[in-house]
Coordinates of C-alpha atoms and ligand atoms in Angstrom, one line a residue:
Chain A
X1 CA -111.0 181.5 31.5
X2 CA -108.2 179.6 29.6
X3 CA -105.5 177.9 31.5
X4 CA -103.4 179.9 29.7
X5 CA -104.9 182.9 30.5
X6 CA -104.6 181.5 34.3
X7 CA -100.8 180.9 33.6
X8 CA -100.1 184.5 32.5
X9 CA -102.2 186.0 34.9
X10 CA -100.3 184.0 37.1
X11 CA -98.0 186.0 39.6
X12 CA -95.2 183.2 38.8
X13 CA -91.3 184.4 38.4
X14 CA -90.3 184.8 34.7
X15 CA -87.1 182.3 35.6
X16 CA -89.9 179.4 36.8
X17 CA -92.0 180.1 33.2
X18 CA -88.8 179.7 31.2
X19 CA -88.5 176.4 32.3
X20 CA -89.2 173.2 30.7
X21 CA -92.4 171.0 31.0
X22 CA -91.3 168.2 32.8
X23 CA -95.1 167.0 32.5
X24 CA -97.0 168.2 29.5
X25 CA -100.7 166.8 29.3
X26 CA -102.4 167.9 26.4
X27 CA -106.1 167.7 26.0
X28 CA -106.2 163.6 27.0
X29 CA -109.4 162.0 27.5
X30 CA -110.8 158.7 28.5
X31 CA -113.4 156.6 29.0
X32 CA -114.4 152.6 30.6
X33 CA -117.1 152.0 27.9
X34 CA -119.7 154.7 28.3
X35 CA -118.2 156.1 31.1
X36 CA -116.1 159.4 30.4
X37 CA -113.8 159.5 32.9
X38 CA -111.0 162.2 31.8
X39 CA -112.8 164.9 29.4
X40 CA -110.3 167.0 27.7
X41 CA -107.7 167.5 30.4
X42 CA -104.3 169.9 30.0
X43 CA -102.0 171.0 32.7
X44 CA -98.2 171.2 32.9
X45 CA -96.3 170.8 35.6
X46 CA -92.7 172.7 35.0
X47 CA -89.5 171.5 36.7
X48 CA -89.1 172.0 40.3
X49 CA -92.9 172.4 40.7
X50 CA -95.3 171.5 43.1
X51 CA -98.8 170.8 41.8
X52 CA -101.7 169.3 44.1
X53 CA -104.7 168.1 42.2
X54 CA -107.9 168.2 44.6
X55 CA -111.9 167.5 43.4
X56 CA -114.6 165.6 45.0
X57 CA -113.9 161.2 45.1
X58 CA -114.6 159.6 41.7
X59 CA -113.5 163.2 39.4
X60 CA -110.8 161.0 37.9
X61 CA -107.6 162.7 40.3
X62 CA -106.1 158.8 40.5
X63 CA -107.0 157.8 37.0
X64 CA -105.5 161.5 35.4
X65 CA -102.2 160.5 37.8
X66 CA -101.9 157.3 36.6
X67 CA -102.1 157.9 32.7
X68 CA -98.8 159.9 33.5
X69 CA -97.1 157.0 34.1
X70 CA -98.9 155.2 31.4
X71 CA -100.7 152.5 34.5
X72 CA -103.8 153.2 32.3
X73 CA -104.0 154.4 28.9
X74 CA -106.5 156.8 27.5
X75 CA -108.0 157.3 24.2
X76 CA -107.1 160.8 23.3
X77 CA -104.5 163.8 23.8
X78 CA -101.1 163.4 25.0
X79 CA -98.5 163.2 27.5
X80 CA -95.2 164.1 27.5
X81 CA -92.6 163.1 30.6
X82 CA -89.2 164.8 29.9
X83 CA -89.8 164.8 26.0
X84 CA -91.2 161.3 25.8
X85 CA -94.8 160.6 25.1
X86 CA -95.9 158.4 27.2
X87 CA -99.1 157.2 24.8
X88 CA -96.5 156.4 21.8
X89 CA -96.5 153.1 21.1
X90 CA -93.1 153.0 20.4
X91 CA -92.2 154.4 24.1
X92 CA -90.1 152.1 26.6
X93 CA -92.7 152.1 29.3
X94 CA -90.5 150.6 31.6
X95 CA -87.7 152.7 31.4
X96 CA -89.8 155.8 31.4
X97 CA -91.9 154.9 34.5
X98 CA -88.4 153.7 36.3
X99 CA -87.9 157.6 35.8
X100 CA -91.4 158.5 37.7
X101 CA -91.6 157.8 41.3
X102 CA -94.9 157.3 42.9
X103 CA -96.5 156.9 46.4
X104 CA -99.7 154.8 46.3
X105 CA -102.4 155.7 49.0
X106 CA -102.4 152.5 50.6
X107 CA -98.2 152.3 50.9
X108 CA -98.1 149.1 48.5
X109 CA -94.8 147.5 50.0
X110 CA -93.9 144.1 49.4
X111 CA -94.9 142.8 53.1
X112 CA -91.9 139.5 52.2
X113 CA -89.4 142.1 52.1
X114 CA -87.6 143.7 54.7
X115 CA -87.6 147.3 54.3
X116 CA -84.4 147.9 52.8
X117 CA -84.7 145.5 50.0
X118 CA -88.3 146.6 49.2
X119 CA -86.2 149.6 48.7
X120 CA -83.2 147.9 46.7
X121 CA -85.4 145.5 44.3
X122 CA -85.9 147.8 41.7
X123 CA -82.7 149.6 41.7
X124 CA -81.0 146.2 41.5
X125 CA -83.0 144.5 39.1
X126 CA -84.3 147.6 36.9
X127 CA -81.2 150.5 37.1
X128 CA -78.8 147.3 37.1
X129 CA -77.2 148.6 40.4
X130 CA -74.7 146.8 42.6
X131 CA -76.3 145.7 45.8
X132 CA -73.7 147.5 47.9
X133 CA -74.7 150.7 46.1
X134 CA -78.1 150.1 46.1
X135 CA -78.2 149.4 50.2
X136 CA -76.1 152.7 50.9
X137 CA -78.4 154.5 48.6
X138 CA -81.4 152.8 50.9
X139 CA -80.0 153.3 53.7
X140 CA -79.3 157.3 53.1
X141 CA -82.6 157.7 52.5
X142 CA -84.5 155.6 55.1
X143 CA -82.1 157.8 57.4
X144 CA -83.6 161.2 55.8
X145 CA -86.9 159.7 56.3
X146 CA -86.2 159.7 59.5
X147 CA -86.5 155.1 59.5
X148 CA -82.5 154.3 59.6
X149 CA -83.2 151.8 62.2
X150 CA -86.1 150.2 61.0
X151 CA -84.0 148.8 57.4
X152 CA -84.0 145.1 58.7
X153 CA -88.4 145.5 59.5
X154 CA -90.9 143.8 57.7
X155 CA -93.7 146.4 56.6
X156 CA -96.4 145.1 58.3
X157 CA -93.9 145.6 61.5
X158 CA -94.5 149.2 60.8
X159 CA -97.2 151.8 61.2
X160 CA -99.1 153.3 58.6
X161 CA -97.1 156.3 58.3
X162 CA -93.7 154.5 58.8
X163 CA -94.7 152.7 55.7
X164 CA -95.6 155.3 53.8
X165 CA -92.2 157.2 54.6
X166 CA -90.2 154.1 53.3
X167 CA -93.0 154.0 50.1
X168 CA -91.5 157.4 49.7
X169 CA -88.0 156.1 50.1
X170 CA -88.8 153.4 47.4
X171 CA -89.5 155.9 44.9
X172 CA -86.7 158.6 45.5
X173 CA -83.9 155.5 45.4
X174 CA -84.3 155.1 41.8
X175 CA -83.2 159.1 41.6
X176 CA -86.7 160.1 39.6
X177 CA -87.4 163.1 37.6
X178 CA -90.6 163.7 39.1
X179 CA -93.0 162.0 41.9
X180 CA -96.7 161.2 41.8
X181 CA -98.6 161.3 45.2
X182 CA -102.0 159.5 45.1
X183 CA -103.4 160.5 48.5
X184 CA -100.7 159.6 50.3
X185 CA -102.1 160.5 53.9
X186 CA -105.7 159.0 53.0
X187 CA -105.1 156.0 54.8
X188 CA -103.4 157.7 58.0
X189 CA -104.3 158.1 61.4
X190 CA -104.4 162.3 62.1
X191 CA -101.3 162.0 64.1
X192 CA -98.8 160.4 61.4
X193 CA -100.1 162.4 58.3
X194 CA -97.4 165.4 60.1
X195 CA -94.1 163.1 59.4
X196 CA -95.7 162.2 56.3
X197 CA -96.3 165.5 55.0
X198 CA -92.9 167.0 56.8
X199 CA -91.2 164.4 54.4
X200 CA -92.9 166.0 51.0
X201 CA -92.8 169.5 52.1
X202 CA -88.7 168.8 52.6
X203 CA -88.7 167.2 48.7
X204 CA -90.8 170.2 47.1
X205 CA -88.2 172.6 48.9
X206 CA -85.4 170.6 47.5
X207 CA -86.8 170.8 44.5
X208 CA -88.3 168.1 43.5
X209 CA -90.8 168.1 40.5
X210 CA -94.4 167.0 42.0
X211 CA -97.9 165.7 41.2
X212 CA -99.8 165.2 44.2
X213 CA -103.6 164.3 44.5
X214 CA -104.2 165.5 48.1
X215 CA -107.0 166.7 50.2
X216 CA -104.7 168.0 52.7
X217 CA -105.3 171.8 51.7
X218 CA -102.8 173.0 54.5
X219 CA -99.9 171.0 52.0
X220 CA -101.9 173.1 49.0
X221 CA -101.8 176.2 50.3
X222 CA -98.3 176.5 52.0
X223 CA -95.8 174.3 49.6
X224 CA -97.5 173.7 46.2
X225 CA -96.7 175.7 43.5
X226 CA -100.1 175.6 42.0
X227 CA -103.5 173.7 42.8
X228 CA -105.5 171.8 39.5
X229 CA -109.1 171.3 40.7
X230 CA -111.0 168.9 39.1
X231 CA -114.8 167.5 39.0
X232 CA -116.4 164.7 37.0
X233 CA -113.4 164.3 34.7
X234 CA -112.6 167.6 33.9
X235 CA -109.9 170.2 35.2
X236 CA -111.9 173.1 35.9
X237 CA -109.5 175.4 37.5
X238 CA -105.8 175.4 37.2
X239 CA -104.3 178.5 39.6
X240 CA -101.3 179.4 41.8
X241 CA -102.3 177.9 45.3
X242 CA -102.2 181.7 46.8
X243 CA -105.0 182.6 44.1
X244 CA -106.6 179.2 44.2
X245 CA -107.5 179.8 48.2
X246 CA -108.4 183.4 48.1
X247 CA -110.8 183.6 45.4
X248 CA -111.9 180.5 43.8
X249 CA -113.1 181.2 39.9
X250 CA -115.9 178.1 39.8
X251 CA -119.1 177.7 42.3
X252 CA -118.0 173.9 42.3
X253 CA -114.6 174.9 43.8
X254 CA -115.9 177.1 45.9
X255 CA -118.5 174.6 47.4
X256 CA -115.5 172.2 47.0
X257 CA -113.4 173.7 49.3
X258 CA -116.0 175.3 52.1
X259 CA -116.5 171.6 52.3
X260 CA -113.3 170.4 53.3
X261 CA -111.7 173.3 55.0
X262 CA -115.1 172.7 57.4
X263 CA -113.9 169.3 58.1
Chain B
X1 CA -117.2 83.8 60.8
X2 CA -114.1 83.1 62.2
X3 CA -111.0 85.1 60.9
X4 CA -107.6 83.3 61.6
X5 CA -105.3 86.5 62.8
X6 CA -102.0 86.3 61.7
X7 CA -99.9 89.8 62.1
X8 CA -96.6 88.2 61.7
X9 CA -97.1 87.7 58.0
X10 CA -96.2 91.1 57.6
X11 CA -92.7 90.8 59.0
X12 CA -91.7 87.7 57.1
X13 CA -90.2 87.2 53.9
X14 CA -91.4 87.7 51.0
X15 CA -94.6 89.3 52.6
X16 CA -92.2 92.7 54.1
X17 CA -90.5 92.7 51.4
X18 CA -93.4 92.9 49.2
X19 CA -94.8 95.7 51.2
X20 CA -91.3 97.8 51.6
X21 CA -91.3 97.5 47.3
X22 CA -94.9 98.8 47.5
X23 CA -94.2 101.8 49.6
X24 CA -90.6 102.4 47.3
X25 CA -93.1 102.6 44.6
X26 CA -95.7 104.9 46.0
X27 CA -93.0 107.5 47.1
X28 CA -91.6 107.3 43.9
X29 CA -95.2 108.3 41.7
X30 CA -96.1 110.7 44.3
X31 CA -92.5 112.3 43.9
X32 CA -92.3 112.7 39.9
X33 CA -96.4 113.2 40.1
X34 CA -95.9 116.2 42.4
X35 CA -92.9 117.9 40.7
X36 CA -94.8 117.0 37.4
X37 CA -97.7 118.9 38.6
X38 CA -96.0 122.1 40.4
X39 CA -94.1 122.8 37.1
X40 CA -97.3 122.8 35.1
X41 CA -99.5 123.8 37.5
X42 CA -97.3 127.1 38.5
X43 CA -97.0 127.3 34.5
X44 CA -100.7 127.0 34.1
X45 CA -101.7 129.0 37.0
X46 CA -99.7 132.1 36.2
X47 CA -101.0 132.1 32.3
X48 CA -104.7 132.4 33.9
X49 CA -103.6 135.5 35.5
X50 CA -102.1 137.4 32.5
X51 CA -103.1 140.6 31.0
X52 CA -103.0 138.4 27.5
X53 CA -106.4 136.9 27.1
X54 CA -104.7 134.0 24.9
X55 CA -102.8 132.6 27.5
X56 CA -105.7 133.3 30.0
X57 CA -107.7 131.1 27.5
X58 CA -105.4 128.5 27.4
X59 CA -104.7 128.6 30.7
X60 CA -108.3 127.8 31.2
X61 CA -108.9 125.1 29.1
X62 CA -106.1 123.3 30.4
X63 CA -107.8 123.6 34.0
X64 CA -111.4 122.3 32.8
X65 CA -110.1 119.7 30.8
X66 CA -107.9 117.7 33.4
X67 CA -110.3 118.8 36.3
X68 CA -113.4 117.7 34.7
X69 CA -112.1 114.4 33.8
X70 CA -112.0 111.4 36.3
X71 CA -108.4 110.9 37.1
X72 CA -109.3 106.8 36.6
X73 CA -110.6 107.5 33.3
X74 CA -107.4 109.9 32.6
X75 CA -104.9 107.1 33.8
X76 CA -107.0 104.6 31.1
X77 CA -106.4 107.1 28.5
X78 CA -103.0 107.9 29.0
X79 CA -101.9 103.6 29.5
X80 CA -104.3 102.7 26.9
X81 CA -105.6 104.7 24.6
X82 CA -103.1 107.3 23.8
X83 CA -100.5 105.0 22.3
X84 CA -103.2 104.0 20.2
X85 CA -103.7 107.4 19.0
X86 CA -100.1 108.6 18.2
X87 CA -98.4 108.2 15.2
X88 CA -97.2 104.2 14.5
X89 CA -93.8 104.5 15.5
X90 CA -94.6 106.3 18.4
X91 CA -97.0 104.7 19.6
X92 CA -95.1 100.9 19.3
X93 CA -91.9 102.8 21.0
X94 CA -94.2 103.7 24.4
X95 CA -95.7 100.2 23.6
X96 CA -92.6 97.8 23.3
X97 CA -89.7 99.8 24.7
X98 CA -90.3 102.4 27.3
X99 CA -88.7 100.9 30.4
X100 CA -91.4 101.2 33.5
X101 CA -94.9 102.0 31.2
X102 CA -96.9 101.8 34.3
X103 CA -94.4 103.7 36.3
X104 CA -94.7 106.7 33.5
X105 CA -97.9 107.0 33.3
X106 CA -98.9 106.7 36.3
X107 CA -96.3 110.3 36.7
X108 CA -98.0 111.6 33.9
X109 CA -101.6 111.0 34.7
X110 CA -101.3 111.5 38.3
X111 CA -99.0 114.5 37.6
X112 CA -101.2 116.1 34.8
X113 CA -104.5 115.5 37.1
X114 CA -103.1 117.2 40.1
X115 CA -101.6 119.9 38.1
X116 CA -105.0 121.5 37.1
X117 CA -105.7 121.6 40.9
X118 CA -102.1 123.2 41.9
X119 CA -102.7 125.5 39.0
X120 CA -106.2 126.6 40.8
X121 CA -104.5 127.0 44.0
X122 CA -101.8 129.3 41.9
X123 CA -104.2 130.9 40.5
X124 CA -106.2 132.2 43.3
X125 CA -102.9 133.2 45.9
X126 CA -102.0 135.4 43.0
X127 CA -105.7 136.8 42.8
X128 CA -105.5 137.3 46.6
X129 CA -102.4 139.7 46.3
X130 CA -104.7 142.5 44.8
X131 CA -103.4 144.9 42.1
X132 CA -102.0 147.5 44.0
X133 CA -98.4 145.8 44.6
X134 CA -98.6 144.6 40.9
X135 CA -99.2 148.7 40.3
X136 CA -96.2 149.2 42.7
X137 CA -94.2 147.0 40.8
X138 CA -95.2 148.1 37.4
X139 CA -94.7 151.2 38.2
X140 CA -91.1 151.5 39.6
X141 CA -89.6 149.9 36.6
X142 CA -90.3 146.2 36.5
X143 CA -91.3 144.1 34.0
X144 CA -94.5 141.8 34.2
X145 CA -92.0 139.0 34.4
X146 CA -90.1 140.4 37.1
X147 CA -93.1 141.6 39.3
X148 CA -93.8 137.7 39.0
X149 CA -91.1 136.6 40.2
X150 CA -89.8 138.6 42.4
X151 CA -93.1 139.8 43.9
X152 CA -96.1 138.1 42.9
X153 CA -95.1 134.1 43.1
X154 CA -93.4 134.7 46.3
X155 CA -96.1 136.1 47.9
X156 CA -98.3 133.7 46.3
X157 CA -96.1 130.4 47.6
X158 CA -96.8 131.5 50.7
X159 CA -100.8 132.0 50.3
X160 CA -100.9 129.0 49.1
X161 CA -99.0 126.2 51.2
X162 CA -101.4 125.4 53.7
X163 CA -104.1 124.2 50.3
X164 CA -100.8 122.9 48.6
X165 CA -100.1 120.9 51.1
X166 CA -103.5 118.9 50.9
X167 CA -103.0 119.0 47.4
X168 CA -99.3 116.7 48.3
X169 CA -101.4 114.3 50.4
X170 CA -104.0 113.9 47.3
X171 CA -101.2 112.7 45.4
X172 CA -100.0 110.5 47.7
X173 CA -103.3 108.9 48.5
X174 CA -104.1 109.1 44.2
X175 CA -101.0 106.9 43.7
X176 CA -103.0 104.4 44.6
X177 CA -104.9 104.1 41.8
X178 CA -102.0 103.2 39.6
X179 CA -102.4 99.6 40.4
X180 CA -105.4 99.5 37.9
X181 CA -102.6 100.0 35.1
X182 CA -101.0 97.5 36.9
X183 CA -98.4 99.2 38.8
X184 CA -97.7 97.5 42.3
X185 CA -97.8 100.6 45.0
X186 CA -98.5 99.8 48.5
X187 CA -102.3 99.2 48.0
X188 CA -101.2 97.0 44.9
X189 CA -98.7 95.1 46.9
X190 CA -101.3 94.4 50.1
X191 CA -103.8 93.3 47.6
X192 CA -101.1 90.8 46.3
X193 CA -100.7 89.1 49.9
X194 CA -104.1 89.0 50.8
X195 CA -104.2 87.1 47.7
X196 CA -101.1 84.7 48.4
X197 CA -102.1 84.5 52.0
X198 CA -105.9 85.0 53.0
X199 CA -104.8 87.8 55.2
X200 CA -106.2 90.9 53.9
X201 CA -107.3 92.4 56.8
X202 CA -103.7 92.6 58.3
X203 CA -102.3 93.8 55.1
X204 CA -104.5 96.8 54.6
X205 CA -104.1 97.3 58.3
X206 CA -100.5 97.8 57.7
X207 CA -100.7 99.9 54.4
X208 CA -103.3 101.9 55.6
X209 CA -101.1 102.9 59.2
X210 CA -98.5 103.5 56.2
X211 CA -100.0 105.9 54.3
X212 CA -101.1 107.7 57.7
X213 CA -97.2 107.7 58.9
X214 CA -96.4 109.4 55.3
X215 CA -99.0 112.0 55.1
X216 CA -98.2 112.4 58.7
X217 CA -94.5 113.4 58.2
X218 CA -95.8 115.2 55.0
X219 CA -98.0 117.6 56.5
X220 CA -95.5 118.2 59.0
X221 CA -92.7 118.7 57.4
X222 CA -94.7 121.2 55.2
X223 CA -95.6 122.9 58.3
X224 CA -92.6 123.6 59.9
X225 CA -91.6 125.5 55.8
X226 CA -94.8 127.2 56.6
X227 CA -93.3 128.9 59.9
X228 CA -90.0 128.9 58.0
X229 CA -91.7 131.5 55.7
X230 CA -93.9 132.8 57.6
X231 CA -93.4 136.6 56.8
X232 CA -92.4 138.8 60.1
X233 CA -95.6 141.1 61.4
X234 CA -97.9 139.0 59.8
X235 CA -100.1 136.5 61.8
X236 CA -99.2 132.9 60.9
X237 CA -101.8 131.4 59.3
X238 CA -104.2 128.5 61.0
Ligands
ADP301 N1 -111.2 150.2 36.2 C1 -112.2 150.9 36.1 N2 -113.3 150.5 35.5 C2 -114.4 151.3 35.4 N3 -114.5 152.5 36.0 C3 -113.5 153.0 36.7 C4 -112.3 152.2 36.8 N4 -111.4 152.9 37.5 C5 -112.0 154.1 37.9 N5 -113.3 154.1 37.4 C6 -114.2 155.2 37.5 O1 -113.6 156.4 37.0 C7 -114.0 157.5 37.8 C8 -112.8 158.2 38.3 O2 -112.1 157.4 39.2 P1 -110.8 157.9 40.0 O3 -109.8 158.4 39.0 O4 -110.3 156.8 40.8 O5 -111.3 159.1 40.8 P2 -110.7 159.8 42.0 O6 -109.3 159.4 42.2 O7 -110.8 161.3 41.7 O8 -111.5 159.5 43.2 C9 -114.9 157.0 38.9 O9 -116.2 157.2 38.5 C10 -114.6 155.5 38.9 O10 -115.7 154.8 39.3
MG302 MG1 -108.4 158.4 43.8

C-alpha cells in the first residue's frame, strides 16, 4: 500500500487534512559510503500533529530526525520545514533550525550553565532577546515543567528526568514551530519517564506540531496522531496510531511490536 | 676537596642584586611566553577541531612542526638564523635596532614552542566534550562560532587547567634556556656569580629554592581558579 493510500484510508478529520505540511519529506535518501542508511523515505507531518517514529535500533529513526533539521545531510529527496527546504543550499540553516526545537536522548545541557541560562543562551544570542525577556520567558516555562525552583541549578545537580524537562524547556523558549523528540526517555530510570512523558503529552494537546522517535508505545497509542514505522532505512508503514496498534499491515511490524509491548 | 661555604654572598651587593635582575627577567619571558602561547595555542587548537579540513590541516602542521623541533634548536633559529633569512632590511632592523633581541626571542621561541603543546591540550578538552552538546548547540540556532564560545571553550578551559597548569610551569622552567642567546634569567645570573665568585653551589642553591617558590605559588594560585570554576554537581577534579 501507498502512503497515500494509508492517508486517505485514514479515519482523519477533513479540517486536519486541509492543513499545511509543516514537515514535508519527500522521497530523501542517504548513505555513509556503502552504507544506505535512509532508502527512499516520505512522510508529512501536518500542523498540530503528533507523529512517533518507532523501528528496531540502527533503522535510521535518529538519522531520518536529524536530516529535518539539516544536522546531517542526505543525498537525495527533499525536505521542506514551513516552506523552506532544508537541503537548499541557499537556506539560512541557522535561522531555520532556531525555528525547530529538539530534545536529544541523552538531555545535552550545558553542565557550566545554571539551568535558566542554558535556557536563555540561545534566545539571547540567536532571537536577539533582552535578558529580562528571555529569563521571564525561562522562568514561565521551567514553572510549567513543573522545575521553577531549580532555575539557579547546575544540570548535573539534577536527575535524569529533571534534565530532560528543562532540555524540553530549552527548546519551547525559542517559541518553535515544531519539536523533534530523539528518544527522549531512553536514558530514564522507569519512574521519571511519567513526568517526562506528562510534559509531551500536555504540548501535543496544546498543539504543538511533533516528531518523536520513541519506543514508548503507550505515548504512540494514546496522544500521537499517527505512528511511521521504520526498518533498515526505510519507512514501511505510515498509519493513524489507532490502526497502526490494531492491525499492523507488515510481518516486520508486527514482530516489531509483539516485541516491545512483551517488554 | 674542601669547598669554602659562603651563603652570605647571596645577600650582598652586587651578588642580590644580580639575582633579584635574574628572577625580574625570568618572570618577564615566562609572562609574554605564556600569553604568547595561549593566544596561538587556543588559535591553533580550535582550527584542529573544525569541520574545515584546511584549517584542520594547518592546524596540524603547526603542531608537528614546533613540537617536533628541540626548543634549543628553535631558540638558535629564531636569534640566529632567521634574521639571516628575511629580507635585507628586515633582517639588519631585528639585527641593529630592536631594543631587547634576546628578550624577544626568547618570547617568541619560548612562546611559539609552548604554544603547540597548549594547542594539544586545546585540542583534546574540546575532543572530550563529545558532539552531542555541539548538536545541541547547532541545533537551537547557534553558529559554529558561537557554540565555541559560548559552549565549547568554556567547557574546554576548564578540562584543561589542571595539564595547563604544567604546561605554565614548563615555561617557567624553559626560560631558562634563554641564557644560551645570551639573555641573563636567574640561571644566567647564578652562572654569572659562580663565575665572579667561586661559589656556585650557593648560587644554584638559591636559584633553584627560587624557581621552587615560583612554580609553588603558580600551581597554587591556578588551583584555587580551578575550585573557582569548578562547575556545581560535578566532582572536582584530582
Ligand atoms: N556517522 C555515521 N557514520 C556511519 N554510519 C552511521 C553514522 N551514524 C549512523 N550510522 C549508521 O546508520 C544507521 C542508522 O543509524 P540511526 O539513525 O542512529 O538509527 P536509529 O536511530 O534508528 O537507531 C546505523 O546502521 C548506524 O550504524
Ligand atoms: Mg537513534
Amino acid at each position: 500500500m501507498t502512503i497515500s493510500a494509508l492517508r486517505k484510508a485514514s479515519p482523519i478529520a477533513p479540517a486536519s487534512v486541509e492543513r499545511p505540511a509543516t514537515i514535508e519529506i519527500t522521497r530523501i535518501s542517504k548513505s555513509y559510503g556503502a552504507l544506505e542508511v535512509l532508502n527512499d523515505c516520505s512522510m508529512s507531518i501536518r500542523k498540530g500533529e503528533a507523529v512517533v517514529v518507532c523501528g528496531p535500533s540502527g533503522s535510521g529513526k535518529s538519522t531520518l530526525l536529524k536530516c529535518v533539521n539539516g544536522l546531517e545531510t542526505f543525498q537525495s529527496g527533499s525536505i521542506v520545514v514551513d516552506g523552506v527546504s532544508v537541503g537548499d543550499r541557499n537556506t539560512d540553516l541557522t535561522r531555520l533550525r532556531s525555528r525547530i526545537g529538539m530534545v536529544f536522548q541523552h538531555f545535552e545541557l550545558y553542565p557550566h550553565l545554571s539551568v535558566l541560562e542554558n535556557i536563555t543562551l540561545a534566545q539571547v544570542k540567536v532571537l536577539r532577546r533582552s535578558k529580562t525577556e528571555a529569563s521571564e520567558k525561562g522562568m514561565t516555562l521551567l514553572r510549567r515543567v513543573g522545575l521553577g525552583d531549580k532555575a539557579g541549578c547546575h544540570p548535573a545537580q539534577l536527575s535524569g528526568g529533571q534534565q530532560q524537562r528543562v532540555a524540553i524547556a530549552r527548546a519551547l523558549a525559542m517559541d518553535p514551530i515544531a519539536m523533534l523528540f530523539d528518544e527522549p526517555t531512553s536514558a530514564l530510570d522507569p519512574e521519571m519517564i511519567k513526568d517526562v512523558l506528562e510534559v509531551m503529552t500536555e504540548l501535543a494537546r496544546d498543539g504543538m506540531t511533533m516528531m518523536v522517535v520513541t519506543h514508548e508505545m503507550g505515548f504512540a497509542r494514546h496522544v500521537a496522531d499517527r505512528v511511521v514505522f521504520m526498518d533498515d532505512g526505510r519507512i514501511l508503514e505510515d498509519a493513524p496510531s489507532s490502526v497502526f496498534f490494531a492491525q499492523p499491515s507488515t510481518e516486520r511490524a508486527r514482530i516489531f511490536l509483539s516485541k516491545i509491548l512483551r517488554q | 676537596m674542601s669547598y669554602r661555604w659562603d651563603w652570605s654572598v647571596l645577600v650582598s651587593e652586587p651578588y642580590l642584586g644580580w639575582l633579584l635582575a635574574g628572577l625580574g627577567w625570568t618572570l618577564l619571558v615566562a609572562g609574554a611566553a605564556w600569553v604568547l602561547a595561549l593566544a596561538v595555542g587556543v588559535t591553533v587548537g580550535v582550527l584542529r577541531t573544525l569541520p574545515n579540513r584546511a584549517a584542520r590541516t594547518l592546524g596540524t602542521a603547526y603542531v608537528e612542526t614546533f613540537r617536533n623541533i628541540p626548543l634549543l634548536l628553535q631558540l638558535f633559529v629564531w636569534y640566529f638564523v632567521l634574521p639571516e633569512l628575511l629580507p635585507a632590511p628586515i633582517g639588519n632592523w631585528i639585527k641593529r635596532e630592536l631594543p631587547l633581541p634576546e628578550y624577544w626571542t626568547a618570547v617568541i621561541g619560548l612562546g611559539l614552542f609552548t604554544a603547540a603543546r597548549v594547542a594539544e591540550q586545546t585540542r583534546a578538552g574540546i575532543q572530550a566534550i563529545g558532539r552531542g552538546q555541539t548538536l545541541a548547540a547547532a541545533a537551537s540556532g547557534l553558529t559554529l562560532a558561537q557554540s565555541y564560545r559560548y559552549i565549547l571553550l568554556p567547557i574546554a578551559a576548564r578540562n584543561v587547567l589542571p595539564p595547563l597548569t604544567s604546561e605554565f610551569l614548563n615555561v617557567v622552567k624553559n626560560s631558562s634556556l634563554a641564557l644560551t642567546i645570551g639573555l641573563l634569567e636567574l640561571t644566567g645570573q647564578s652562572r654569572q656569580i659562580e663565575s665572579a665568585t667561586f661559589h656556585g653551589i650557593e648560587a644554584f642553591t638559591a636559584a633553584t629554592l627560587t624557581y621552587v617558590v615560583l612554580t609553588t605559588a603558580v600551581i597554587l594560585v591556578l588551583r584555587a581558579v580551578e575550585r573557582l570554576v569548578a562547575i556545581p554537581g560535578l566532582m572536582a577534579r584530582a
